[in-house]
XYZ file of C-alpha atoms in Angstrom:
283
model
C 40.832 -36.809 -13.130
C 39.521 -33.838 -13.401
C 40.798 -31.241 -15.774
C 40.769 -27.071 -16.049
C 40.714 -25.836 -19.783
C 41.344 -22.311 -19.538
C 40.805 -20.147 -22.549
C 37.908 -22.398 -23.501
C 36.909 -20.061 -26.339
C 40.002 -20.190 -28.013
C 40.625 -23.262 -30.983
C 43.023 -25.013 -29.168
C 41.333 -25.199 -25.563
C 38.079 -25.895 -27.471
C 39.472 -28.557 -29.179
C 41.075 -30.121 -26.446
C 37.872 -30.242 -24.423
C 36.468 -32.373 -27.268
C 39.198 -34.483 -27.072
C 39.043 -35.185 -23.321
C 34.899 -35.447 -23.375
C 35.369 -38.030 -26.180
C 38.260 -39.909 -24.206
C 35.471 -39.915 -21.000
C 37.906 -37.572 -18.912
C 36.030 -34.884 -17.002
C 36.721 -31.188 -17.645
C 36.066 -27.921 -16.661
C 35.939 -25.272 -19.348
C 36.942 -22.056 -18.028
C 36.738 -18.250 -19.594
C 36.533 -14.519 -18.899
C 32.829 -15.001 -19.844
C 32.056 -18.612 -19.398
C 28.253 -17.678 -20.869
C 29.688 -17.424 -23.944
C 31.068 -20.582 -24.080
C 29.279 -24.029 -25.961
C 31.399 -27.266 -24.206
C 30.383 -30.459 -24.962
C 27.230 -31.595 -23.442
C 27.453 -32.208 -19.866
C 30.978 -30.331 -19.452
C 30.932 -28.055 -16.803
C 31.395 -24.217 -17.360
C 33.438 -21.967 -14.650
C 34.633 -18.173 -14.526
C 38.356 -18.166 -14.941
C 39.885 -14.773 -15.699
C 43.719 -15.232 -15.791
C 44.044 -11.074 -15.175
C 41.870 -11.799 -11.995
C 43.310 -13.876 -9.030
C 39.895 -13.800 -7.279
C 38.582 -16.027 -9.763
C 41.083 -18.610 -9.352
C 40.175 -20.566 -6.134
C 36.621 -21.564 -7.634
C 37.728 -22.503 -10.650
C 40.477 -25.269 -9.527
C 38.228 -26.623 -6.977
C 38.473 -30.330 -7.626
C 40.788 -29.902 -10.067
C 43.599 -32.397 -10.584
C 45.383 -30.989 -13.953
C 45.326 -27.832 -15.784
C 45.575 -26.431 -19.419
C 46.658 -22.865 -18.722
C 47.164 -19.948 -21.430
C 50.528 -18.201 -20.697
C 49.380 -15.004 -18.846
C 52.367 -13.457 -17.084
C 51.017 -11.076 -14.921
C 49.434 -13.342 -11.908
C 51.467 -16.341 -12.774
C 52.872 -16.763 -9.473
C 49.356 -16.358 -8.291
C 47.963 -18.846 -10.232
C 50.589 -21.220 -9.123
C 50.178 -20.388 -5.667
C 46.458 -21.101 -5.876
C 46.843 -24.290 -8.015
C 48.990 -25.895 -5.160
C 46.927 -24.682 -2.664
C 44.185 -26.665 -4.540
C 45.977 -29.765 -4.832
C 46.429 -29.458 -8.511
C 48.979 -31.785 -9.770
C 49.817 -30.743 -13.270
C 49.835 -27.754 -15.120
C 50.479 -27.724 -18.910
C 50.949 -24.538 -19.880
C 50.427 -23.362 -23.732
C 53.763 -21.136 -24.227
C 55.466 -20.323 -27.654
C 58.819 -21.434 -29.288
C 59.656 -17.965 -29.086
C 61.205 -18.311 -25.537
C 64.127 -20.234 -27.338
C 65.063 -17.003 -28.756
C 68.361 -15.437 -27.126
C 66.773 -12.209 -26.325
C 63.806 -13.604 -25.531
C 63.895 -11.552 -22.112
C 63.828 -8.225 -24.100
C 61.250 -9.551 -26.672
C 57.977 -7.783 -25.787
C 56.080 -11.043 -27.353
C 58.250 -13.336 -26.079
C 59.019 -11.484 -22.832
C 55.232 -12.581 -21.101
C 55.489 -16.727 -22.201
C 59.122 -16.682 -20.650
C 57.897 -15.097 -17.393
C 55.031 -17.254 -17.117
C 57.092 -20.544 -17.496
C 59.750 -19.290 -15.183
C 56.793 -18.843 -12.837
C 55.533 -22.530 -13.226
C 58.864 -24.051 -13.392
C 59.666 -22.481 -10.337
C 56.587 -23.763 -8.548
C 57.307 -27.205 -10.190
C 61.311 -27.122 -8.593
C 59.613 -26.306 -5.253
C 57.354 -29.453 -5.257
C 53.898 -27.499 -5.840
C 52.940 -30.026 -8.593
C 54.472 -30.859 -12.017
C 54.847 -28.632 -15.315
C 54.661 -28.833 -18.676
C 55.363 -26.257 -21.260
C 53.910 -26.710 -24.995
C 56.141 -24.078 -27.095
C 54.386 -23.950 -30.601
C 55.923 -22.109 -33.359
C 53.713 -20.137 -35.905
C 50.085 -20.967 -35.751
C 48.617 -21.707 -39.175
C 45.474 -19.905 -37.975
C 47.678 -16.389 -38.218
C 46.742 -16.796 -42.148
C 42.839 -15.804 -41.209
C 44.319 -12.650 -40.654
C 44.204 -12.319 -44.372
C 41.080 -13.409 -44.882
C 38.920 -10.146 -45.221
C 41.594 -8.963 -47.773
C 41.467 -12.178 -49.947
C 37.470 -12.680 -49.660
C 37.734 -9.094 -51.299
C 39.870 -10.053 -53.924
C 43.205 -8.071 -52.887
C 45.215 -9.774 -50.230
C 47.654 -9.136 -47.469
C 50.654 -6.588 -47.638
C 53.879 -8.421 -46.545
C 57.219 -6.394 -45.306
C 59.193 -10.028 -45.602
C 57.259 -12.227 -48.337
C 59.969 -14.617 -48.127
C 59.814 -14.850 -44.581
C 59.447 -18.590 -43.462
C 57.402 -19.889 -40.734
C 56.554 -23.314 -39.332
C 52.791 -23.340 -39.479
C 51.386 -25.616 -37.143
C 47.508 -26.815 -37.085
C 45.686 -26.101 -33.820
C 44.249 -29.938 -33.437
C 48.126 -30.869 -33.271
C 48.322 -28.275 -30.517
C 45.308 -30.010 -28.876
C 46.395 -33.714 -29.476
C 49.973 -32.994 -27.877
C 48.081 -31.245 -24.972
C 45.949 -34.166 -24.491
C 49.090 -36.370 -24.919
C 50.881 -34.825 -21.729
C 47.915 -34.498 -20.127
C 46.816 -38.321 -20.163
C 50.473 -39.937 -20.196
C 51.955 -39.217 -16.811
C 55.436 -40.407 -18.307
C 55.279 -37.272 -20.837
C 55.357 -34.824 -18.024
C 57.401 -32.250 -16.538
C 59.168 -31.627 -19.958
C 59.276 -28.534 -22.547
C 58.116 -29.618 -25.962
C 58.920 -27.613 -29.071
C 55.916 -28.175 -31.633
C 56.214 -27.059 -35.388
C 54.331 -27.931 -38.300
C 55.686 -30.344 -40.571
C 56.688 -28.063 -43.590
C 58.924 -24.622 -43.755
C 56.995 -22.144 -45.786
C 57.399 -18.675 -46.586
C 54.384 -16.229 -46.623
C 54.278 -16.650 -50.547
C 54.083 -20.138 -50.348
C 51.231 -20.052 -47.673
C 49.356 -17.963 -49.890
C 50.039 -19.911 -52.845
C 48.760 -23.165 -50.934
C 45.884 -21.173 -50.139
C 44.964 -20.299 -53.762
C 45.367 -23.789 -55.013
C 42.906 -25.284 -52.172
C 40.310 -22.198 -52.414
C 40.381 -22.264 -56.137
C 40.529 -18.632 -55.595
C 43.478 -15.814 -56.237
C 45.768 -15.284 -53.124
C 47.658 -12.034 -54.083
C 49.794 -10.015 -52.233
C 51.597 -6.378 -51.981
C 55.073 -5.915 -51.308
C 55.524 -2.966 -48.712
C 58.438 -1.347 -46.916
C 59.018 -2.762 -43.022
C 58.055 1.307 -42.399
C 55.088 1.035 -44.569
C 53.830 -2.101 -43.017
C 54.340 -0.656 -39.121
C 52.536 2.734 -40.281
C 49.634 0.447 -41.322
C 49.382 -1.499 -38.324
C 50.057 1.900 -35.871
C 46.644 2.158 -35.342
C 46.232 -1.374 -33.348
C 49.169 -2.742 -32.815
C 51.816 -1.039 -30.310
C 55.054 -0.160 -31.764
C 57.012 -2.528 -29.996
C 55.130 -5.665 -30.996
C 55.039 -4.157 -34.315
C 59.129 -3.561 -34.160
C 59.487 -7.262 -32.630
C 57.092 -8.976 -35.655
C 59.506 -7.090 -38.356
C 62.719 -8.316 -36.387
C 61.356 -11.476 -36.639
C 60.433 -12.022 -39.882
C 63.702 -9.958 -41.325
C 65.654 -12.801 -39.195
C 63.610 -15.665 -40.953
C 63.665 -13.827 -44.634
C 65.062 -16.261 -47.006
C 65.906 -18.544 -43.763
C 64.199 -22.045 -43.474
C 62.645 -22.380 -40.009
C 63.976 -25.669 -38.423
C 61.184 -28.274 -38.148
C 60.607 -30.948 -35.213
C 58.810 -34.154 -35.046
C 57.402 -33.874 -31.625
C 53.868 -33.574 -32.767
C 54.420 -36.848 -34.104
C 56.093 -38.329 -31.093
C 53.509 -36.922 -28.729
C 50.093 -38.251 -30.686
C 51.444 -41.085 -33.071
C 50.695 -39.211 -36.163
C 52.816 -36.764 -38.334
C 51.672 -33.242 -37.855
C 49.362 -32.089 -40.035
C 50.416 -29.817 -43.242
C 49.179 -26.521 -44.245
C 47.207 -27.687 -46.911
C 45.053 -29.513 -44.602
C 44.538 -26.855 -42.611
C 43.471 -24.445 -45.143
C 41.078 -27.328 -46.627
C 39.422 -27.660 -42.904
C 38.970 -23.412 -42.705
C 38.494 -23.275 -46.574
C 35.031 -21.163 -46.033
C 36.911 -18.568 -44.095
C 38.405 -17.447 -47.396
C 35.265 -17.662 -49.673
C 32.874 -14.991 -50.520
């Protein structure tokens, strides 16, 4: 089996490459800029820009399975070229946001939903099998706080009591490895969560405990937060995030045991993730 791993600069994909290599499974590390990749020794690199269908055919040559980041713009074209290349299985890294009632209208969820539909339609037509991984909140989202925490300040939070289900990127990669290598797991959608439902305040407390450094925060109004991110975040995305946090303010996130069911071990805690990334939060 040969697995094409797209987005190989990402934390999930790079971890997956290591797992495949350790298991003796041939992989191709794909990226828009393959020269920037540092895959395990002997792993081939290839250019695959998910916004440029002209790069698809070369990347897909000789490939049996694909680990794919959700990019809705050319999902149908990728599905068509994967079918033509003889790909048997596509594992799509989607998002739990597709399960929301307003997913089609939500700018964050809509692209994931469109990609899922493109590959599900191709699978229904007999092109290949499609599996969707739907993680919730990535624990790596906490890295956006690292700069202010290193400076002795902390993040500004419009909804400090909003809950999330932070999941370690390695658990997502191990789930992907499981569905890529176990044929019985193909063709389903898997909702992945961390093992704990934690508020932002609780996550900061864990950061402080593990790193031994203060992890304060400042409460701001939703309007104030939106204004503070206006320079780099589109208004639609800011509104979607605020709506999500408001919906989960004081409401614990439902959890699944899907990581354990796929990998054979419980999902890693947020404290474990912080331990693995503690240096990012220290001066």
